[in-house]
Structure formats: C-alpha cells, structure tokens
XYZ file of C-alpha atoms in Angstrom:
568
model
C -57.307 -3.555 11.299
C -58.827 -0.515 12.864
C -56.781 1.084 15.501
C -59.055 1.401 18.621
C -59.677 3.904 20.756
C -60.754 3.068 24.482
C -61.712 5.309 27.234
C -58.591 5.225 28.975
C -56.206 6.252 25.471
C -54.368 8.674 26.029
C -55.997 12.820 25.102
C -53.214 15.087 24.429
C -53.339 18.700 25.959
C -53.035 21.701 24.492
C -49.742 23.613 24.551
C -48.537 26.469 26.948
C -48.603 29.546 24.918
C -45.907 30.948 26.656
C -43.901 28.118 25.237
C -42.131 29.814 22.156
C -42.596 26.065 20.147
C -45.939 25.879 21.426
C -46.880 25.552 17.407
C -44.735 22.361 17.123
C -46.394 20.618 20.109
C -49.678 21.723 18.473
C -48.441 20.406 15.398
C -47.117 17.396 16.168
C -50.416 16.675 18.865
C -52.180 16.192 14.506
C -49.185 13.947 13.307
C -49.297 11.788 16.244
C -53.189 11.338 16.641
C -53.281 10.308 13.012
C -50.294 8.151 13.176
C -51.648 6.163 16.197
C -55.333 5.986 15.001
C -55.584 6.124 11.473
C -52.528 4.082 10.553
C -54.596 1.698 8.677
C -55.535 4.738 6.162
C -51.756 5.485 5.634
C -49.667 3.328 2.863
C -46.194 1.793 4.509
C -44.568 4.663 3.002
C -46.176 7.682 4.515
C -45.853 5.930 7.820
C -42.213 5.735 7.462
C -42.379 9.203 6.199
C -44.465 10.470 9.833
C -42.227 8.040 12.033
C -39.036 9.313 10.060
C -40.352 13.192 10.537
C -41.126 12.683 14.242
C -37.130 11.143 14.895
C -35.942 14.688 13.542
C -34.077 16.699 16.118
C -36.044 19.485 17.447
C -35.003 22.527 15.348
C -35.868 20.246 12.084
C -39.000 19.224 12.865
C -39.538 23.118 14.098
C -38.991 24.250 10.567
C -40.927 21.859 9.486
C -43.929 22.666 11.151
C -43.258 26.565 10.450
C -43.211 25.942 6.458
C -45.998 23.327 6.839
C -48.359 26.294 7.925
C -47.123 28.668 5.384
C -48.301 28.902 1.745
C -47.001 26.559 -1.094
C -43.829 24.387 -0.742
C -41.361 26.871 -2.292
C -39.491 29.294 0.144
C -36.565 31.894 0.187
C -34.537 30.342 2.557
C -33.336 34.117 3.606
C -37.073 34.873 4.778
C -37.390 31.891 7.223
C -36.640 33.997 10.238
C -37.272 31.560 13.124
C -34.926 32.465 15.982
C -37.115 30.230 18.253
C -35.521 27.255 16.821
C -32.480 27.028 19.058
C -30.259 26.678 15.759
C -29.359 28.724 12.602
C -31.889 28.248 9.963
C -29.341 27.878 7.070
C -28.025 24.857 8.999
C -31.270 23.047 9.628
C -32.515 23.577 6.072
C -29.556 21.530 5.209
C -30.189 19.217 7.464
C -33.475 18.517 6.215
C -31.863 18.246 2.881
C -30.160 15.859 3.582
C -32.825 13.494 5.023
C -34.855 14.541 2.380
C -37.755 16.463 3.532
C -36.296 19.818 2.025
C -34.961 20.051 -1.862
C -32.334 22.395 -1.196
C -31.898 23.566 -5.080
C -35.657 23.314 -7.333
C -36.838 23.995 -10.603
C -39.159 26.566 -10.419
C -41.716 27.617 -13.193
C -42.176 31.697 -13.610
C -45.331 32.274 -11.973
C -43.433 31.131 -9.082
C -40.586 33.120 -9.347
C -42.773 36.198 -9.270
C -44.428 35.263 -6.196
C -41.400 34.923 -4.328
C -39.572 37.844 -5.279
C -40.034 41.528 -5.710
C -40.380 43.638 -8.767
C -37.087 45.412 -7.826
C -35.535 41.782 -7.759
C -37.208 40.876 -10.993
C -36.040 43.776 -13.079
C -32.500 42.846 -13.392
C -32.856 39.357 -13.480
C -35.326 39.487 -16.436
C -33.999 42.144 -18.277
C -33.293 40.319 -21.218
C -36.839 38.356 -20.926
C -38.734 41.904 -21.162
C -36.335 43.263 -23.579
C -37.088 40.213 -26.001
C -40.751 40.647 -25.088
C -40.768 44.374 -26.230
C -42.005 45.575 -22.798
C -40.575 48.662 -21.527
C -37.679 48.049 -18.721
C -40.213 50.362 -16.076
C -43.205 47.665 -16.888
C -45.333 47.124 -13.907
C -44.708 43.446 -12.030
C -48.575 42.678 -13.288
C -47.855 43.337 -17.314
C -43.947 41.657 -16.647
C -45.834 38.516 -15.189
C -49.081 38.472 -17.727
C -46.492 38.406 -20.438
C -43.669 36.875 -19.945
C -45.146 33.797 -18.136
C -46.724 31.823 -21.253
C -43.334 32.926 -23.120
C -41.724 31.257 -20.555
C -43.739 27.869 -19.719
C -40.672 25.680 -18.302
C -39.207 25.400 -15.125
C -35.454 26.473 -14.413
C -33.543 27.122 -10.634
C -33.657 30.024 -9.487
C -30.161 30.885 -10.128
C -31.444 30.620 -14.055
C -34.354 32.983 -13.662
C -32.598 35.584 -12.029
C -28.599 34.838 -12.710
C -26.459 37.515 -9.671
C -29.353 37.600 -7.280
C -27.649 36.501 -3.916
C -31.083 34.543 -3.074
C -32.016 30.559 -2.009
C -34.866 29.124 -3.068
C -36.032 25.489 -1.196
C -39.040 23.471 -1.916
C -40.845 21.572 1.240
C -41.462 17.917 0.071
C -44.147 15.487 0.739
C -46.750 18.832 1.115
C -49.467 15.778 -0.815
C -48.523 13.875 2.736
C -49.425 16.831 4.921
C -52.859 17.371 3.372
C -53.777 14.359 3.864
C -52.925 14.387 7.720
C -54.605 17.167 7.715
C -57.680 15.872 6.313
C -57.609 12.656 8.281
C -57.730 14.477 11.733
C -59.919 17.556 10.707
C -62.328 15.277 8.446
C -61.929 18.664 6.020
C -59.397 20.688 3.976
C -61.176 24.096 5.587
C -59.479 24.140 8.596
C -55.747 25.313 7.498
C -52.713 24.326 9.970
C -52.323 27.195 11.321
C -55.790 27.588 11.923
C -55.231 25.056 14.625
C -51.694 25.158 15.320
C -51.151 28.902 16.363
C -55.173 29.661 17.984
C -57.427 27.139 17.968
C -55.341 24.544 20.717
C -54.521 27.980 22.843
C -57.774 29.964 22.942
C -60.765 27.247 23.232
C -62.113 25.238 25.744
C -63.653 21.854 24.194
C -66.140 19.413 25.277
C -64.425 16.281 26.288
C -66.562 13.686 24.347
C -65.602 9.987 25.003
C -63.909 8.747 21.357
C -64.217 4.878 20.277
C -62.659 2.849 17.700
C -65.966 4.342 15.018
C -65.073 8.125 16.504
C -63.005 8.372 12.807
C -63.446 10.952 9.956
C -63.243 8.475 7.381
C -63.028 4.324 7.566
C -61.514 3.377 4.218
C -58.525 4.785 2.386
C -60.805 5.311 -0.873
C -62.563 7.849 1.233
C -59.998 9.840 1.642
C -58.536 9.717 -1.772
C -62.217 10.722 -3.343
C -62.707 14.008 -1.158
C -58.742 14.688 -1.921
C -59.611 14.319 -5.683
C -63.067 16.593 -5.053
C -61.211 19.306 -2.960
C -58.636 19.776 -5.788
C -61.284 19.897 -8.342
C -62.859 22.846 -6.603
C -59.417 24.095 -6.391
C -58.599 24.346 -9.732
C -62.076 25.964 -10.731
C -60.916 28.572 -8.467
C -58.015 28.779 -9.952
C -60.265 29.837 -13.812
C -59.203 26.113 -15.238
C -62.467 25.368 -17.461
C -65.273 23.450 -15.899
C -65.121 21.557 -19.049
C -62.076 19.529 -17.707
C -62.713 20.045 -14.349
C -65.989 17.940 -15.129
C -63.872 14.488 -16.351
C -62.184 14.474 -13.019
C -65.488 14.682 -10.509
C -65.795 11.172 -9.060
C -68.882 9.316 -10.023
C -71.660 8.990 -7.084
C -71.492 6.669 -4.233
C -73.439 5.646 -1.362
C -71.584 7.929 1.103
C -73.846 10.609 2.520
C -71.391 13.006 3.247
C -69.077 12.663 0.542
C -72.195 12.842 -1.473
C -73.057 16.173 -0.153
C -69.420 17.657 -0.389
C -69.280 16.326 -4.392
C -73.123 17.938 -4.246
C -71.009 21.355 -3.623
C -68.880 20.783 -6.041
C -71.001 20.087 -8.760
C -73.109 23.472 -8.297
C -70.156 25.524 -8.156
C -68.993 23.806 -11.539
C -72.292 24.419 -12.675
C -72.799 27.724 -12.041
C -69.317 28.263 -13.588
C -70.283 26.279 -17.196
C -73.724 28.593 -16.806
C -71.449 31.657 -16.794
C -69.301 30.808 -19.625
C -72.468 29.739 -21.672
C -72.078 26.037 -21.529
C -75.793 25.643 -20.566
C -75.902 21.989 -21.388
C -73.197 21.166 -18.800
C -74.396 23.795 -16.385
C -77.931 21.614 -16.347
C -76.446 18.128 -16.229
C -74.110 19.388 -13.202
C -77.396 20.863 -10.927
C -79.310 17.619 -12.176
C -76.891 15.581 -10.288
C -76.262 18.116 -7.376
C -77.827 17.711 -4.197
C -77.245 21.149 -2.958
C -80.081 22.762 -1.271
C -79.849 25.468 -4.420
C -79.604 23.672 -7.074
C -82.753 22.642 -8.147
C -83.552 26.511 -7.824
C -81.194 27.588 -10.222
C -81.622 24.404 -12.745
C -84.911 25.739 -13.049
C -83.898 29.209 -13.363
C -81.945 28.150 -15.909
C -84.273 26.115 -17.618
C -86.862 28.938 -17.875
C -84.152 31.405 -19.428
C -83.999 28.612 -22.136
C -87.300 28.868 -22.474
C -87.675 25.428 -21.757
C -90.789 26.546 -20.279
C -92.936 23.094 -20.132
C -89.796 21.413 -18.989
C -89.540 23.433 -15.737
C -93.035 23.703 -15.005
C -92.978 19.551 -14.671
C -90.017 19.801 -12.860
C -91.150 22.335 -10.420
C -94.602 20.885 -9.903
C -92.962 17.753 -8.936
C -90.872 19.514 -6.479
C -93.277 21.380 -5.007
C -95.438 18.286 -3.663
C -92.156 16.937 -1.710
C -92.153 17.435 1.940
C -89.573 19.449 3.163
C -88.930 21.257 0.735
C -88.619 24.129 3.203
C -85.870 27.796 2.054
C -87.452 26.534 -1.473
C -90.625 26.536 -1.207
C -90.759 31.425 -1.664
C -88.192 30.344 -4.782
C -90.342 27.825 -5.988
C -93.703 29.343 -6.054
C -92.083 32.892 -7.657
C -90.687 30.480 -10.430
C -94.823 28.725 -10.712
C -96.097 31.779 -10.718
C -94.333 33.331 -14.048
C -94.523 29.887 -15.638
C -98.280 29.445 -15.660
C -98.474 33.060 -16.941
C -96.073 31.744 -20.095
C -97.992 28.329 -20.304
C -101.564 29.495 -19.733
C -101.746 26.725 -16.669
C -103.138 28.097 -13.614
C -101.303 28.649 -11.244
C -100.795 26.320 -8.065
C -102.806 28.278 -4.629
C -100.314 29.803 -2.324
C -100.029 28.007 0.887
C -101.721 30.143 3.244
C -99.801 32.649 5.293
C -100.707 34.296 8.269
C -101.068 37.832 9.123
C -97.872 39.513 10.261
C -98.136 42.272 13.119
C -95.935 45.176 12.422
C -95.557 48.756 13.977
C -93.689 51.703 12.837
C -91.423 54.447 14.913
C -89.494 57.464 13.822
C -86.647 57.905 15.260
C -83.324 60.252 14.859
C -80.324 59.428 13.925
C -77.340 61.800 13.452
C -74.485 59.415 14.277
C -75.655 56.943 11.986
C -76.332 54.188 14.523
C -77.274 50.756 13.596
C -81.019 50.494 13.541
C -81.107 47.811 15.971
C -79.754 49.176 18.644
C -81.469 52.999 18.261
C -84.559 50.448 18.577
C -83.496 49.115 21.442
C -83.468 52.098 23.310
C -86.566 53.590 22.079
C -88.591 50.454 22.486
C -87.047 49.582 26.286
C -88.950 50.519 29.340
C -87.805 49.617 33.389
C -90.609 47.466 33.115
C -90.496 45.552 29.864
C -86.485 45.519 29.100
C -85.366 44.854 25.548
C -82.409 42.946 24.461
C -80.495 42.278 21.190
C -80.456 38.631 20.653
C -81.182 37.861 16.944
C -80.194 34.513 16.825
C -78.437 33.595 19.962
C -81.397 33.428 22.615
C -83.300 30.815 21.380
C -80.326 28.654 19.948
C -78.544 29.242 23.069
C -81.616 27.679 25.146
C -81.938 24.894 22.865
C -77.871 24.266 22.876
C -77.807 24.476 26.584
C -80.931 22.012 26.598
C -80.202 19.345 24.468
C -76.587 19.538 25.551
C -75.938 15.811 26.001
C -78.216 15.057 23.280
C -75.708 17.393 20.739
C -71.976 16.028 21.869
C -73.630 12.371 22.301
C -70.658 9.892 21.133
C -72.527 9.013 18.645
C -70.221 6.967 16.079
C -68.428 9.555 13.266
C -69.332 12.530 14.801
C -66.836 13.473 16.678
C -62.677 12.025 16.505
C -60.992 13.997 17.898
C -60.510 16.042 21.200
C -60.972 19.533 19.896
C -64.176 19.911 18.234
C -66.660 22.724 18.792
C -69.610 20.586 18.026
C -70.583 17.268 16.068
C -69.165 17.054 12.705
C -72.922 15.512 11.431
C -74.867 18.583 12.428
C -75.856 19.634 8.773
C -76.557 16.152 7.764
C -80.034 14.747 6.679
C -80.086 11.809 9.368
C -78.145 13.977 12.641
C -81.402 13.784 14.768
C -82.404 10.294 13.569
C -79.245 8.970 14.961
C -79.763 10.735 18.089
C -83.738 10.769 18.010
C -84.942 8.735 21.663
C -81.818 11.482 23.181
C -83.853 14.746 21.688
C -87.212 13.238 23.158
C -85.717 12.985 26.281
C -84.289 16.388 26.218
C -87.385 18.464 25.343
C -90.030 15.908 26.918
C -88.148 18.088 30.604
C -90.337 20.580 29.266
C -93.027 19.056 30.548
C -92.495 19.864 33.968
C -90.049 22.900 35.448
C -87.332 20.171 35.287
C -86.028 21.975 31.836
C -85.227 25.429 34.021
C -83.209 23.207 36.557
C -80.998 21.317 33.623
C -80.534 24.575 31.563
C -79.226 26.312 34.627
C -77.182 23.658 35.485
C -75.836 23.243 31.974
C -75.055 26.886 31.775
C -73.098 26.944 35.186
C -71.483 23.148 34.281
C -70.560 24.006 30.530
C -69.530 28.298 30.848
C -67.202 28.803 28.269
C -66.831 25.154 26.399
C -67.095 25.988 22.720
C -70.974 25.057 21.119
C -72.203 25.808 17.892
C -75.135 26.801 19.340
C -74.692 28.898 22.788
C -72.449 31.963 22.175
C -71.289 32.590 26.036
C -70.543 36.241 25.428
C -74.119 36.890 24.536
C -75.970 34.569 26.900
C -75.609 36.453 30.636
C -77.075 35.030 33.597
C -79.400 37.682 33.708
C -80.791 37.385 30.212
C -81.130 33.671 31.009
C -83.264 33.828 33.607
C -85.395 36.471 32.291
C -85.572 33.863 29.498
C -86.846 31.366 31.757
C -88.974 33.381 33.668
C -90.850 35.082 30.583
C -91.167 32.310 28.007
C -93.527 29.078 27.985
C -92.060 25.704 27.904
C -94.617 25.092 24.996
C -93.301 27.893 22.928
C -89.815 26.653 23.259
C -90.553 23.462 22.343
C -92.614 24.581 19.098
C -89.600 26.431 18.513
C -86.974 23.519 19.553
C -88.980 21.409 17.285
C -88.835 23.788 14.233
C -85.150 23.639 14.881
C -84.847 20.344 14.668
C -86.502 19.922 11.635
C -83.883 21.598 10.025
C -81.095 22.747 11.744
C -78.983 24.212 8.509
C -81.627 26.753 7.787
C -83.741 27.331 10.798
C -80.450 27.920 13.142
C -80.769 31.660 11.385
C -84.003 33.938 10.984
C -84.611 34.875 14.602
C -86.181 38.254 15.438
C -83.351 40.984 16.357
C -85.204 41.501 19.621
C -86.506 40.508 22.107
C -89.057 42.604 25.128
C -89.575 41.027 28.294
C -93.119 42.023 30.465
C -92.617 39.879 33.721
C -95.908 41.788 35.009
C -98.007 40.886 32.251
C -101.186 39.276 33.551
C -101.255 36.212 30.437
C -98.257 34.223 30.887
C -97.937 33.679 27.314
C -97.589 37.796 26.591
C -94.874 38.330 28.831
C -92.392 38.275 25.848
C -91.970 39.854 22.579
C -90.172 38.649 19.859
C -89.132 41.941 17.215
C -87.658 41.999 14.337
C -86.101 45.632 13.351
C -86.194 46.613 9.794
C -84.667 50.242 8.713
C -85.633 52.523 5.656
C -85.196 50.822 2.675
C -84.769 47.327 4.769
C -87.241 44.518 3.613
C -87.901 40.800 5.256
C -85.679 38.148 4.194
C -87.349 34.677 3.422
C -85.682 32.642 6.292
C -86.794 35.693 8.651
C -90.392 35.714 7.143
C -90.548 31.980 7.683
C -89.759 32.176 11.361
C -92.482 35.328 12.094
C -95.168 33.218 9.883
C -93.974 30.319 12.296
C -94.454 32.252 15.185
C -97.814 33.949 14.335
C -99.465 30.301 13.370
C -98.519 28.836 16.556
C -99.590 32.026 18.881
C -96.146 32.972 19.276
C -95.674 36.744 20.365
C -93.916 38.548 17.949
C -93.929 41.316 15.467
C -91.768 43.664 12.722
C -90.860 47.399 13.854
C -90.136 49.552 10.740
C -87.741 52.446 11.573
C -88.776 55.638 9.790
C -85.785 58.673 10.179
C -87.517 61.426 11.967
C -87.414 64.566 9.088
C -87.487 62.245 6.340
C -89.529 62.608 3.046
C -92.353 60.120 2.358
C-alpha cells in the first residue's frame, strides 16, 4: 500500500550550518523521507538495511554519510580525516565492520589500486610488475597503468598489490542501496549527495508546496529498476564500453512518458556513439526509436551522408507537415533544400519570414569588454534607460505571474520539500495538466489586475528558488519599469509563445532591453535588442523569437557592433 502523505505530515527543516554534522542531518532528512514514504518501493531487505543504518551510533552513521558523498566505495582508511565525528576514525571503521556496512579488508582490481594511491606509492610496490612488463622503473603512472592493468585483470588486497606499504584499504557496502535512495527522493541520478547534503539544504529557500500520497517520483518498483538499468547504460558508454553491448541492455519501450523521454536520451547518445565508430546501421535504428528533440535531425543527416537520398527526402517531408515541429523546422528546411537539388524535386516554399530591423554602431574597445555591456552604455540615454536582461525579464514576469499556476500540487510534480520548481516542466503534457490554472493566470491581463499580483508575488515570493525568476537580476526598479513600459497584450503573446514550448522558448530573448516612458504610442515605449559583435551571427532560437516579435508588432531589433578603426 502507498504510504500517504497528508497536510499535517511532518516537513523536515534544513540543518544549521554552523552545526559541524549539519551533512548527516541533511543526509539522513533523504534516508528518512524515503523510508517513511516510499517503503512500498523498498524490498524487506533494504528496509532492514535503512532501519539498521539509522540505529548506528552517531560517529558511524557520520562516516557513513561522509563516504556516501565521496567517489566509489573503496577508501584509504588513513585519508578519512573527519575530526567532527566525536570518535577516532580507525575505531568507527571497525565498528562498521563489524555490523557490516564497511568490508574492512577487499579485493581490489588494478585500476583501482592506481586511483587510490600515488605513483611514488606504486613504484615500489609494482616493481616486479613493471620489471616483468619491460617498462622502465621511472615510467610515468599513465604508461605503468595502460600496461600493466590488462596484464593484471584479477583482483587481490591491497596488501598483495603493494606488499610493505603501511596503507588500509575499506570498501563501503550496499553503495547499489544508496543510489537508489537517492533516486527515489531526487526522481534522478543528476543530483549527487553532496549536491544536496553540503549546499543545497543550507543556501536555498524553497516553495512550500502541499505533498499528497501521488506527490511521488515513481509509483511502482519496476520504475525504478528500469531508469537504474538506463542510467548505468549511459554510464558505461561513458565509460568507451561499445554501444554494441550497451544496445542489448536498453529496456524495451513502455507507456511511461518520462521514462520514455530519459531512454529517448539514451538512445541518441548510443546512437551518435555507433555513428562515430561507423556502425551506421545501429546508429539509424537507435534515432528511429529516439524521441529526442534531435534525433530525427541527425537520422536524417545521417541518412543523406548514405546517400540514402529518396529515403530522407520522404522522411523529412513527412516531418515537415507535423505541427510543432518548432527548433526543427531552420534544420529541416536546410536538409529539403540540398535534397531536392540531389533528387531534382522542387523544393518545398519557405515559410514566410518577416523583415528583421537591425542598426549598426562602432564603438571602441581597448579593454576588451563584452559587447553587451559596451552597448549598453552607448545605446542608454536619462530618458530611455537600457538594461541587460537577455533572458531573465520576460521569464521572470511570466514566473512571477503564473506563480501558483507553476508550483500547483499537481500529482508527480513535486515530492519532496526542496524543489526549485516542478519536476514535469519539460514534459509534453505540463500545461495540459495545469491548463484552466494558466487561463486564469494570463486572462489578469485583461485588466491592470496582472501589475497588482506580479507585485505582490515579487514582494510575497523574494528569494524562494524558481526556475524562472532569477531574484538577483529582477530589481524593483527594473520591475516596475517593466510594468510601466510594456503592454499586457505583448506579454501575453509572449507568455503564450512560452507556453507553447517551454524547453526551447525559455532561451532566445534579446540581450536588451530600452525603456521610453515618454513615448507618445504606448506600444513604443520599449525596445527589445539583441547585441551581436564582429564576427557574431543570429542563432536559430534567437532568430525565432525576433521573427516572433516582428509578426506580432513587437518592438524590437539587432544592433551589430562594428570596432571603431577596424578594416571592412
């Protein structure tokens, strides 16, 4: 049965920095939040395993915590250096020994042994290894370990590798357990421990959304397993294994649309890995059954280097009638374009774009000053002041907006206390769930209601981490020249547009942004400007937003920098 979560459970706090085990209260805040709420994920085993962990003593579960957050399972006891503890670390290793969490004497395989110790340490240890490997005894630790590791495949103690060296060597057990807490609280593998243990608790303030017994990264065991299987998949084609195996491993589809994405991932790195080593046939079966926003780009790419020419023109035509097609649509039409030339088809009319206004000023720079900001200056008057914004303003406005709309508790978005925003954002159906919220959010713009709630919002929420307002960035006074100078039917063109797709339209945004109070039409009295320096051209996502902009009478326009003495 699904442990539930009401509104009166009980939110654990964030540590007291000053507190020198701060990390194991942070630490333990993950064990116990999964162990109360996700129990019915966890076999009876690893529950004994958390219950046994959290009736260590102190010091123990210290350690614990420490190695936990450090990389790999394999440690020289000597190097654990952890006065905070309150007891001698050679003493609580053995401790842990004995109840098992620690192996207090492993086999270790080579590679190990040379990531652990130093080439001075190595030397003597392996003298006899390089000597029968005819390397000279001043070899360089990367030759020493290039050679002698496929020599030497097995695994020995340490005492065996390196017989005299005065060194102890534990391994951390149940690390397979750990990840999987991890993963179960985070609802990822990115964030590491000590992401969260040692800044993320300390250093952020977090929007206290109301959690229910749905407010869970995952709802069945077989979940869990499948992105554990996926993440070490991408792992090991990190690590150079061939995509050939890695490919037997990839779990088949299945009808969950964000383990379906994540596996999408996967499969166009693994493709783009078999494309590299010439495997061209896997490469194309892997982007066939990706659903990463780039790889039907570069299956067609690929294609056309095969010269599978009539193949990708069918392929791309039927792609290019699909709505929303959207970052692929530049991609797509460059990839029509040489294809008809190869097939003698003609080729399919451009959508039309819209004239772009652009302006050009010369300007010096000795210091070599970021062309933004020499811009700034140049381009800023007392009466139309220009600010650096990019793309904070008009996320920030929308984030402060559609505030209750965004950290909505809205089942599997958020499930835990300390997110910065909803873990759905990037998926295909994040406003759907939340659609008759969003309408009621932007329909304030209607009316001056909108200026009241973003004020508010920004006064209610300062500080509380968003993925959308960056607080540094967004003053008071920038705000309400915001407010002052732009329409409530431009923002909500441009609210919309963000909605539409908030992956790829969040980015894109102008680098400035002029403000005329004064100006006589209501709808001039901002300027959107994007900067571009010598040699500097328009990006696709930034043309997209300016041919946006221009369609829908939206001020804005490109300044090219020219260096003052230049040549042509």
């Amino acid at each position: 049965m699904t442990p539930a979560l009401t509104r009166h459970s009980a939110m654990p706090g964030t540590a007291d920095l000053d507190n020198p085990l701060y990390y194991l209260e942070n630490f333990e805040t993950v064990v116990k939040w999964v162990r109360e709420h996700h129990s019915d994920l966890l076999t009876s085993r690893e529950t004994g395993l958390v219950d046994s962990l959290l009736a260590l003593d102190q010091p123990a579960r210290a350690l614990v915590a420490r190695m936990v957050m450090r990389t790999g399972d394999l440690f020289r006891l000597e190097k654990l250096n952890y006065p905070e503890l309150g007891a001698p670390v050679v003493a609580t290793a053995k401790a842990l020994a004995h109840s098992g969490w620690v192996e207090d004497n492993p086999q270790l395989p080579l590679v190990e042994v040379f990531r652990l110790f130093t080439l001075a340490e190595l030397r003597p240890g392996l003298a006899e290894r390089i000597s029968a490997a005819g390397l000279p005894t001043g070899a360089a630790k990367g030759l020493l370990k290039d050679t002698l590791i496929p020599l030497h495949p097995g695994s020995l103690p340490v005492h065996h590798w390196l017989p005299g060296l005065s060194s102890q060597v534990i391994r951390l057990n149940h690390m397979t357990l750990f990840d999987r807490l991890r993963l179960m609280f985070f609802g990822n593998l990115r964030q590491s421990w000590s992401d969260f243990v040692l800044v993320e608790l300390g250093h952020q303030q977090y929007e206290q959304v109301p959690l229910s017994a749905e407010s869970r990264a995952f709802d069945e065991r077989d979940e869990v397993d499948r992105y554990l299987v996926m993440h070490r998949c991408r792992e090991r084609l990190d690590e150079g294994e061939p995509p050939e195996t890695v490919w037997q491993d990839v779990p088949p589809g299945n009808d969950n649309p964000w383990l379906e994405a994540r596996r999408g991932r996967l499969l166009f790195e693994l493709g783009k890995q078999a494309e590299r080593g010439g495997n061209t046939d896997l490469a194309l079966t892997a982007y066939q059954h990706s659903g990463h926003r780039e790889a039907r780009l570069r299956h067609l790419r690929l294609l056309e280097r095969l010269k599978r020419h009539r193949e990708a023109w069918t392929l791309a035509i039927a792609a290019g009638k699909e709505s929303g097609v959207g970052s692929e649509e530049p991609g797509l039409e460059r990839i029509l374009s040489r294809l008809a030339r190869k097939l003698g088809e003609a080729p399919p009319r451009p959508s039309p774009r819209p004239a772009l206004t652009a302006f050009t000023i010369e300007l010096d720079n000795p210091g070599g000053h970021p062309v933004e900001g020499l811009a700034l200056q140049h381009l800023s008057e007392p009466h139309a002041p220009v600010a650096y914004v990019e793309n904070t303003l008009i996320n920030g406005l929308f984030g402060l907006l559609c505030w209750r709309a965004l950290f909505a508790p809205v089942p599997g978005a958020f499930f835990h206390p300390f997110h910065t925003g909803p873990v759905d954002l990037h998926r295909e159906d994040f406003v759907e769930r939340r659609q008759a919220l969003f309408d009621e959010c932007l329909n304030t713009l209607i009316s001056d209601n909108y200026k009241t709630r973003i004020r508010n919002t920004w006064h209610e929420k300062q500080g509380i981490a968003s993925p959308f307002v960056i607080w540094p960035v967004l003053s008071e006074d920038l705000l309400n020249l915001a407010l002052e100078c732009i329409p409530a039917r431009h923002l909500e063109l441009m609210f919309r547009r963000l909605l539409d797709n908030l992956r790829e339209h969040r980015s894109g945004f102008p680098d400035l942004i002029r403000f005329q109070p004064a100006h006589s039409d209501p709808d001039r009295r901002y300027e959107m400007i994007e900067v571009k320096g010598p040699g500097d051209r328009l990006q696709d996502h930034q043309t997209r937003w300016l041919e946006f902009c221009v369609s829908h009478g939206i001020p804005v326009s490109v300044c090219y920098v020219r260096w003052a003495g230049a040549s042509e």
